[in-house]
Short mmCIF file of C-alpha atoms in Angstrom, two decimals:
data_model
loop_
_atom_site.label_atom_id
_atom_site.label_comp_id
_atom_site.label_asym_id
_atom_site.label_seq_id
_atom_site.Cartn_x
_atom_site.Cartn_y
_atom_site.Cartn_z
CA MET A 31 16.59 128.19 81.05
CA LYS A 32 18.79 125.61 79.56
CA PRO A 33 17.96 124.55 75.85
CA PHE A 34 16.06 121.34 75.46
CA ARG A 35 18.18 118.45 74.34
CA ALA A 36 16.46 116.26 71.74
CA ALA A 37 17.29 113.23 69.69
CA VAL A 38 15.98 112.08 66.24
CA ILE A 39 15.30 108.48 65.27
CA GLY A 40 15.45 108.12 61.59
CA THR A 41 17.98 109.31 58.92
CA GLY A 42 15.97 109.36 55.77
CA PHE A 43 14.37 112.42 54.09
CA ILE A 44 12.37 113.78 57.05
CA GLY A 45 14.88 113.11 59.96
CA PRO A 46 17.28 115.79 58.90
CA VAL A 47 14.24 118.22 58.39
CA HIS A 48 13.51 117.81 62.06
CA VAL A 49 17.19 118.33 62.91
CA GLU A 50 17.24 121.62 61.06
CA ALA A 51 13.99 122.95 62.46
CA LEU A 52 14.88 122.01 66.02
CA ARG A 53 18.09 124.11 65.63
CA ARG A 54 16.14 126.82 64.28
CA ALA A 55 13.72 126.75 67.17
CA GLY A 56 16.65 126.77 69.72
CA VAL A 57 16.66 123.19 70.81
CA ASP A 58 19.89 121.27 71.03
CA VAL A 59 20.10 118.08 68.83
CA VAL A 60 22.41 115.73 70.54
CA ALA A 61 21.78 112.48 68.57
CA ILE A 62 20.44 111.18 65.31
CA ILE A 63 19.83 107.46 65.19
CA GLY A 64 19.92 105.37 61.94
CA SER A 65 19.13 101.63 61.26
CA SER A 66 22.47 100.70 62.48
CA PRO A 67 25.41 102.21 64.51
CA SER A 68 27.44 102.83 61.44
CA LYS A 69 24.49 104.84 59.99
CA SER A 70 24.01 106.63 63.22
CA LYS A 71 27.65 107.62 63.16
CA GLN A 72 27.65 108.70 59.56
CA SER A 73 24.58 110.76 59.86
CA ALA A 74 25.70 112.44 63.05
CA GLU A 75 29.01 113.44 61.32
CA ARG A 76 27.18 114.64 58.16
CA LEU A 77 24.84 116.93 60.22
CA GLY A 78 27.42 118.12 62.59
CA ILE A 79 25.82 116.46 65.70
CA ASP A 80 28.49 115.63 68.37
CA SER A 81 26.73 112.37 69.45
CA VAL A 82 27.96 109.39 71.52
CA HIS A 83 24.69 107.60 71.04
CA HIS A 84 24.15 105.03 68.27
CA THR A 85 20.94 103.18 69.27
CA LEU A 86 17.50 104.24 70.62
CA GLY A 87 18.42 102.30 73.77
CA ASP A 88 21.41 104.66 74.35
CA VAL A 89 19.03 107.58 73.94
CA LEU A 90 16.40 106.36 76.30
CA ALA A 91 19.02 105.67 79.02
CA ASP A 92 20.36 109.06 78.96
CA ASP A 93 18.39 111.24 81.46
CA THR A 94 19.91 114.54 80.08
CA ILE A 95 17.83 113.94 76.76
CA ASP A 96 14.35 115.55 77.14
CA SER A 97 12.64 114.47 73.85
CA VAL A 98 12.72 112.01 70.93
CA HIS A 99 11.50 112.62 67.42
CA VAL A 100 10.41 109.48 65.57
CA THR A 101 10.98 109.82 61.87
CA THR A 102 11.53 106.18 60.86
CA PRO A 103 9.40 104.00 58.46
CA ASN A 104 5.95 103.71 59.58
CA ARG A 105 6.00 100.13 60.94
CA TRP A 106 8.57 101.21 63.67
CA HIS A 107 6.36 104.05 65.00
CA PHE A 108 4.27 102.15 67.49
CA GLU A 109 7.15 100.20 69.10
CA GLN A 110 9.51 103.24 69.24
CA VAL A 111 6.95 105.72 70.62
CA GLN A 112 5.87 103.30 73.21
CA SER A 113 9.29 102.91 74.28
CA VAL A 114 9.85 106.63 74.51
CA ILE A 115 6.70 107.29 76.50
CA THR A 116 7.63 104.59 78.71
CA ALA A 117 11.14 106.08 79.39
CA GLY A 118 9.44 109.33 80.47
CA LYS A 119 10.41 111.49 77.47
CA HIS A 120 8.66 114.00 75.35
CA VAL A 121 7.82 112.56 71.77
CA LEU A 122 7.01 114.09 68.61
CA CYS A 123 6.31 111.26 65.92
CA GLU A 124 5.96 111.70 62.05
CA LYS A 125 2.79 110.78 60.54
CA PRO A 126 1.02 108.25 60.65
CA LEU A 127 1.24 107.77 64.39
CA ALA A 128 0.88 104.05 64.00
CA MET A 129 0.18 101.35 61.36
CA ASP A 130 -3.56 101.25 62.36
CA ALA A 131 -6.13 102.77 64.88
CA THR A 132 -5.74 99.77 67.22
CA GLU A 133 -2.04 100.65 67.74
CA SER A 134 -2.83 104.48 67.86
CA ALA A 135 -5.52 103.98 70.54
CA GLN A 136 -3.00 102.14 72.73
CA LEU A 137 -0.51 105.05 72.29
CA VAL A 138 -3.28 107.61 73.22
CA GLN A 139 -4.03 105.71 76.52
CA LEU A 140 -0.20 105.26 77.22
CA ALA A 141 0.42 109.06 76.90
CA LYS A 142 -2.80 110.10 78.62
CA ASP A 143 -2.34 111.94 82.07
CA ARG A 144 1.50 111.64 81.78
CA PRO A 145 3.43 115.10 82.30
CA LEU A 146 4.68 114.71 78.68
CA ALA A 147 4.10 116.45 75.42
CA ALA A 148 3.06 113.76 72.86
CA GLY A 149 2.43 115.01 69.42
CA VAL A 150 2.29 114.14 65.58
CA ALA A 151 4.13 116.07 63.03
CA TYR A 152 1.36 117.56 60.95
CA ASN A 153 3.43 120.55 60.10
CA LEU A 154 1.23 121.77 57.27
CA ARG A 155 -0.94 123.33 59.83
CA PHE A 156 1.74 125.85 60.55
CA TYR A 157 1.76 127.56 57.23
CA PRO A 158 0.62 131.11 58.35
CA LEU A 159 -2.00 131.64 55.87
CA CYS A 160 -3.59 128.16 57.05
CA HIS A 161 -3.77 129.59 60.57
CA GLU A 162 -5.25 132.82 58.95
CA ALA A 163 -7.99 130.76 57.14
CA ALA A 164 -8.73 128.90 60.53
CA ALA A 165 -9.15 132.40 62.19
CA ARG A 166 -11.42 133.79 59.49
CA ILE A 167 -13.68 130.58 59.53
CA GLN A 168 -13.87 130.90 63.43
CA GLN A 169 -14.67 134.59 63.15
CA GLY A 170 -17.73 133.83 60.85
CA SER A 171 -16.16 135.58 57.69
CA LEU A 172 -17.07 132.67 55.36
CA GLY A 173 -20.72 132.15 56.88
CA LYS A 174 -21.76 128.54 57.22
CA ILE A 175 -19.46 126.13 55.61
CA ALA A 176 -20.94 124.39 52.57
CA HIS A 177 -18.29 122.23 51.19
CA VAL A 178 -14.58 121.64 51.17
CA THR A 179 -12.56 120.34 48.16
CA GLY A 180 -8.93 119.97 47.22
CA GLY A 181 -6.16 117.46 47.05
CA TYR A 182 -2.52 116.55 47.55
CA ALA A 183 -0.49 115.71 44.39
CA GLN A 184 3.00 114.64 43.82
CA ASP A 185 5.11 113.00 40.92
CA TRP A 186 7.94 111.34 42.56
CA LEU A 187 6.30 107.81 42.08
CA LEU A 188 5.19 108.58 38.53
CA HIS A 189 7.46 105.89 36.85
CA GLU A 190 7.24 102.28 37.28
CA THR A 191 10.91 102.30 38.00
CA ASP A 192 10.41 104.57 41.02
CA PHE A 193 10.55 102.52 44.32
CA ASN A 194 10.64 103.28 48.11
CA TRP A 195 9.59 101.64 51.15
CA ARG A 196 6.49 103.57 51.43
CA VAL A 197 4.97 101.45 48.65
CA SER A 198 5.23 98.31 50.51
CA LEU A 199 2.26 97.19 52.73
CA THR A 200 4.61 95.75 55.53
CA GLU A 201 6.89 98.86 55.64
CA GLY A 202 4.28 101.64 55.27
CA GLY A 203 0.86 100.03 55.88
CA ALA A 204 -2.03 99.00 53.78
CA LEU A 205 -2.82 102.69 52.80
CA ARG A 206 0.10 104.46 51.17
CA ALA A 207 -0.90 107.93 49.36
CA ILE A 208 -3.83 108.49 51.54
CA ALA A 209 -1.74 107.78 54.84
CA ASP A 210 1.42 109.52 53.48
CA ILE A 211 -0.01 112.77 52.25
CA GLY A 212 -3.69 112.52 52.24
CA THR A 213 -3.71 112.51 56.11
CA HIS A 214 -1.96 115.89 56.08
CA TRP A 215 -4.88 117.45 53.92
CA LEU A 216 -7.36 115.78 56.16
CA ASP A 217 -5.75 116.98 59.39
CA LEU A 218 -5.45 120.38 57.93
CA VAL A 219 -9.03 120.94 56.74
CA GLN A 220 -10.49 119.59 60.07
CA PHE A 221 -7.99 122.04 61.90
CA MET A 222 -9.26 125.00 59.95
CA THR A 223 -13.03 124.27 60.08
CA ARG A 224 -12.91 122.89 63.70
CA SER A 225 -15.26 120.22 62.45
CA ARG A 226 -14.67 116.23 62.29
CA ILE A 227 -15.14 113.99 59.10
CA VAL A 228 -17.62 111.56 60.19
CA SER A 229 -18.18 109.42 57.18
CA VAL A 230 -16.20 108.60 53.73
CA PHE A 231 -16.75 106.97 50.55
CA ALA A 232 -13.42 106.02 48.66
CA ASP A 233 -12.34 104.94 45.41
CA LEU A 234 -8.45 104.18 45.20
CA GLN A 235 -6.35 103.33 42.21
CA THR A 236 -2.95 101.59 41.77
CA VAL A 237 -1.36 102.98 38.66
CA HIS A 238 1.61 100.67 38.74
CA PRO A 239 0.60 97.13 39.89
CA VAL A 240 4.23 96.09 39.30
CA ARG A 241 7.12 98.19 40.15
CA GLN A 242 10.94 97.77 39.38
CA ARG A 243 13.18 97.86 42.37
CA THR A 244 16.83 98.34 41.85
CA LYS A 245 18.97 95.45 43.38
CA GLU A 246 21.36 97.76 44.74
CA THR A 247 18.99 99.43 47.21
CA ASP A 248 19.36 99.08 50.94
CA SER A 249 17.86 96.37 53.16
CA SER A 250 14.29 97.69 52.91
CA GLY A 251 14.54 98.04 49.11
CA SER A 252 14.34 101.67 49.07
CA ASN A 253 15.73 104.30 46.68
CA GLU A 254 16.30 107.73 48.31
CA THR A 255 13.17 109.70 48.63
CA PHE A 256 12.48 112.44 45.93
CA THR A 257 15.60 111.72 43.82
CA SER A 258 15.80 111.73 40.02
CA ARG A 259 18.27 108.89 39.71
CA LYS A 260 17.78 107.23 36.46
CA ASP A 261 20.13 104.45 35.08
CA ASP A 262 18.98 101.98 32.57
CA ALA A 263 21.90 99.70 33.23
CA VAL A 264 21.17 99.10 36.85
CA ALA A 265 19.70 95.52 37.30
CA THR A 266 15.97 95.56 38.63
CA GLU A 267 13.71 93.02 40.12
CA SER A 268 9.67 93.09 39.66
CA ILE A 269 7.77 93.81 42.95
CA ASP A 270 4.00 93.32 43.07
CA ILE A 271 2.30 96.49 44.68
CA ASP A 272 -0.62 96.22 46.78
CA THR A 273 -0.94 99.83 47.89
CA GLU A 274 -2.49 102.97 46.09
CA ASP A 275 -0.84 105.42 43.92
CA ALA A 276 -3.87 107.70 43.88
CA GLY A 277 -7.56 107.89 45.11
CA CYS A 278 -10.60 109.98 45.64
CA VAL A 279 -12.55 110.27 48.82
CA MET A 280 -15.77 111.94 49.43
CA LEU A 281 -16.45 113.29 52.86
CA HIS A 282 -19.16 114.18 55.30
CA PHE A 283 -18.31 116.62 58.12
CA ASP A 284 -20.13 116.72 61.44
CA ASN A 285 -21.22 120.32 60.85
CA GLY A 286 -23.32 119.13 57.71
CA ALA A 287 -20.47 120.19 55.13
CA LYS A 288 -19.55 118.09 52.29
CA GLY A 289 -16.30 117.42 50.74
CA CYS A 290 -14.08 115.58 48.33
CA LEU A 291 -10.33 114.87 48.28
CA TRP A 292 -8.03 113.81 45.49
CA VAL A 293 -4.60 112.31 46.33
CA SER A 294 -1.95 111.31 43.84
CA GLN A 295 1.73 110.42 43.95
CA THR A 296 1.80 109.91 40.14
CA THR A 297 0.74 113.24 38.70
CA ALA A 298 3.50 114.63 36.36
CA GLY A 299 4.75 118.15 37.28
CA ARG A 300 3.02 118.27 40.72
CA LYS A 301 6.19 118.34 43.08
CA ASN A 302 4.49 118.71 46.46
CA CYS A 303 1.02 120.50 45.89
CA LEU A 304 -1.48 120.51 48.66
CA ARG A 305 -4.75 122.58 47.65
CA PHE A 306 -8.00 123.35 49.35
CA GLU A 307 -10.90 125.52 48.62
CA ILE A 308 -13.32 126.05 51.51
CA ALA A 309 -16.73 127.30 50.34
CA GLY A 310 -19.11 129.21 52.79
CA THR A 311 -22.31 130.92 52.30
CA ASN A 312 -20.61 134.33 52.45
CA GLU A 313 -17.20 133.91 50.86
CA SER A 314 -14.61 131.29 49.97
CA LEU A 315 -10.85 130.60 50.61
CA ALA A 316 -8.30 128.80 48.57
CA PHE A 317 -4.65 127.93 49.03
CA ASN A 318 -1.85 126.02 47.25
CA SER A 319 1.22 125.03 49.08
CA GLU A 320 3.40 125.49 46.11
CA THR A 321 2.63 129.15 46.33
CA PRO A 322 2.26 129.23 50.26
CA ASN A 323 2.48 132.98 50.70
CA GLN A 324 -0.84 133.64 49.05
CA LEU A 325 -4.40 133.16 50.17
CA TRP A 326 -7.20 133.72 47.60
CA ILE A 327 -10.56 135.08 49.01
CA GLY A 328 -13.55 134.81 46.88
CA HIS A 329 -16.63 137.00 46.77
CA ARG A 330 -19.84 136.94 44.84
CA ASP A 331 -20.68 140.69 45.06
CA GLN A 332 -17.40 142.43 45.16
CA PRO A 333 -13.83 141.79 43.67
CA ASN A 334 -11.97 138.80 44.68
CA GLU A 335 -8.98 139.31 46.90
CA LEU A 336 -5.40 137.88 47.13
CA LEU A 337 -3.99 138.31 50.49
CA ILE A 338 0.01 138.16 50.45
CA ARG A 339 1.36 136.92 53.76
CA ASP A 340 2.48 139.81 55.80
CA PRO A 341 2.25 139.36 59.64
CA ALA A 342 1.14 143.13 59.94
CA LEU A 343 -2.02 142.17 58.13
CA LEU A 344 -2.94 138.78 59.63
CA ASN A 345 -5.00 137.61 62.52
CA ALA A 346 -3.05 137.27 65.76
CA SER A 347 -2.76 133.43 65.64
CA ALA A 348 -1.38 133.74 61.93
CA ALA A 349 1.06 136.48 62.82
CA SER A 350 2.30 134.23 65.70
CA VAL A 351 3.51 131.60 63.33
CA SER A 352 4.99 133.96 60.74
CA SER A 353 8.62 134.97 61.50
CA TYR A 354 9.40 137.35 58.63
CA PRO A 355 7.97 140.66 57.21
CA GLY A 356 5.75 140.66 54.20
CA GLY A 357 7.68 140.01 50.86
CA HIS A 358 10.08 137.66 52.54
CA ASN A 359 8.60 134.35 51.67
CA GLU A 360 8.04 131.46 54.11
CA GLY A 361 7.68 127.88 53.11
CA PHE A 362 7.90 124.14 54.04
CA PRO A 363 10.94 124.35 56.28
CA ASP A 364 9.43 127.15 58.36
CA THR A 365 6.28 125.11 59.04
CA PHE A 366 8.55 122.74 60.96
CA LYS A 367 10.27 125.43 62.72
CA GLN A 368 6.85 126.83 63.87
CA LEU A 369 5.73 123.14 64.91
CA MET A 370 8.80 122.87 67.04
CA ARG A 371 8.26 126.26 68.61
CA SER A 372 4.71 125.32 69.47
CA PHE A 373 5.74 121.89 70.88
CA TYR A 374 8.62 123.09 72.98
CA GLY A 375 6.89 126.26 73.96
CA PHE A 376 4.00 124.20 75.52
CA ILE A 377 6.68 122.01 77.37
CA ALA A 378 8.45 125.05 78.59
CA ALA A 379 5.11 126.63 80.10
CA GLY A 380 4.79 123.50 82.22
CA ASP A 381 1.02 123.39 82.35
CA TYR A 382 0.08 119.85 80.97
CA SER A 383 -3.53 120.55 81.59
CA ALA A 384 -3.54 123.59 79.13
CA PRO A 385 -4.93 123.26 75.46
CA ARG A 386 -2.22 121.83 73.41
CA PRO A 387 -1.22 124.20 70.43
CA PHE A 388 0.32 121.36 68.27
CA PRO A 389 -1.43 118.16 66.55
CA THR A 390 -1.80 115.63 69.50
CA PHE A 391 -1.89 111.80 69.65
CA GLU A 392 -5.68 112.30 69.76
CA ASP A 393 -5.50 113.91 66.31
CA GLY A 394 -3.15 111.19 64.99
CA HIS A 395 -5.60 108.41 66.25
CA HIS A 396 -8.51 110.02 64.44
CA GLU A 397 -6.55 110.26 61.22
CA LEU A 398 -5.79 106.50 61.46
CA ARG A 399 -9.46 105.86 62.08
CA LEU A 400 -10.16 107.82 59.02
CA CYS A 401 -7.67 105.58 57.15
CA ASP A 402 -9.29 102.51 58.38
CA ALA A 403 -12.81 103.81 57.26
CA ILE A 404 -11.19 104.85 53.62
CA LEU A 405 -9.68 101.49 53.24
CA GLN A 406 -12.98 99.65 54.23
CA SER A 407 -15.07 102.03 52.00
CA HIS A 408 -12.80 101.38 49.05
CA ARG A 409 -12.99 97.50 49.59
CA GLN A 410 -16.74 97.50 50.04
CA GLN A 411 -17.51 100.28 47.65
CA THR A 412 -19.87 101.95 50.06
CA TRP A 413 -20.14 104.91 52.62
CA ILE A 414 -18.73 104.09 55.93
CA ASP A 415 -19.06 105.91 59.13
CA VAL A 416 -15.75 106.49 60.67
CA SER A 417 -17.11 105.40 64.11
CA ASP A 418 -18.04 102.06 62.62
CA ALA A 419 -14.84 101.33 60.77
CA ILE A 420 -13.44 97.94 61.50
#
């Protein structure tokens, strides 16, 4: 079978991550599209892509391109995904799927019953030890799930001089830290426990109500994501911030479990730290994405265990997303590779009625319903049922 041919829309931090992962999964990347033809050309040259396409329209008009990966700022997702599906191409969209649940519901309906793969890039599901945790929970090793706790912390927006398009309501949406990284945690714990979050109580925090944006940034006012550029001599302008830097969300699951999530993009020293602890009536599991090759297994009446990732020791589903022997660490880039293998393996199988082994548009829509409920809860300072969120 000839390799699939893919195009990537978006040239920021995550677009090139998709390019690398696609190549590692055996998919030909034939175009990368930026915000202008010149940026498209520059990015293609930098990444070694022999592309003749410089706009999304060019890509959609090319019948030899099978799929499009949408990695642009959030406010473009709905329009671009809609165009890709209408053109009859497979689509994998970065999270969040859209700006709100009204938009994502339309995308779910648009993709429904079409012979296409439509997914959302919740790549953190594909850490092998997260698959292992899911398998152990489904096998009943933990007993009944009592509570789920954890968080996602970063420090790249710690200083008031840190600025990126994600902090803007118009570019990223009314929720920022929750939508940007919190939804990864929310998707992951629901994937592992096979239970839905049904109600939330949120208290959010804006650490820097005013940030300093350099006047030399691009048209969206963005500095490069995750850089440490510091230059006191650069001229800045004050920008009012109306999105959250951090926040706490209490959770109720449909299986009766309780939960609590803490999200922060202003925690010094935490670079990209997702953590969870799932407590059952028999044992507990804990994981930290900054040490992703270890899964802690907690016991009451015997010594605790530390499982080191080794496909020879893992459940079959976890071993299937683990490419290297024990002692050969796998990390963040490998989760994207496994996501691509899952996505394109499903397409290659050709059975669109089969269960989809990757995060779907329905999953992405549920995460946006959660975001709507979290924002409403914060504003009203009360519990909100996800099904009732406005």
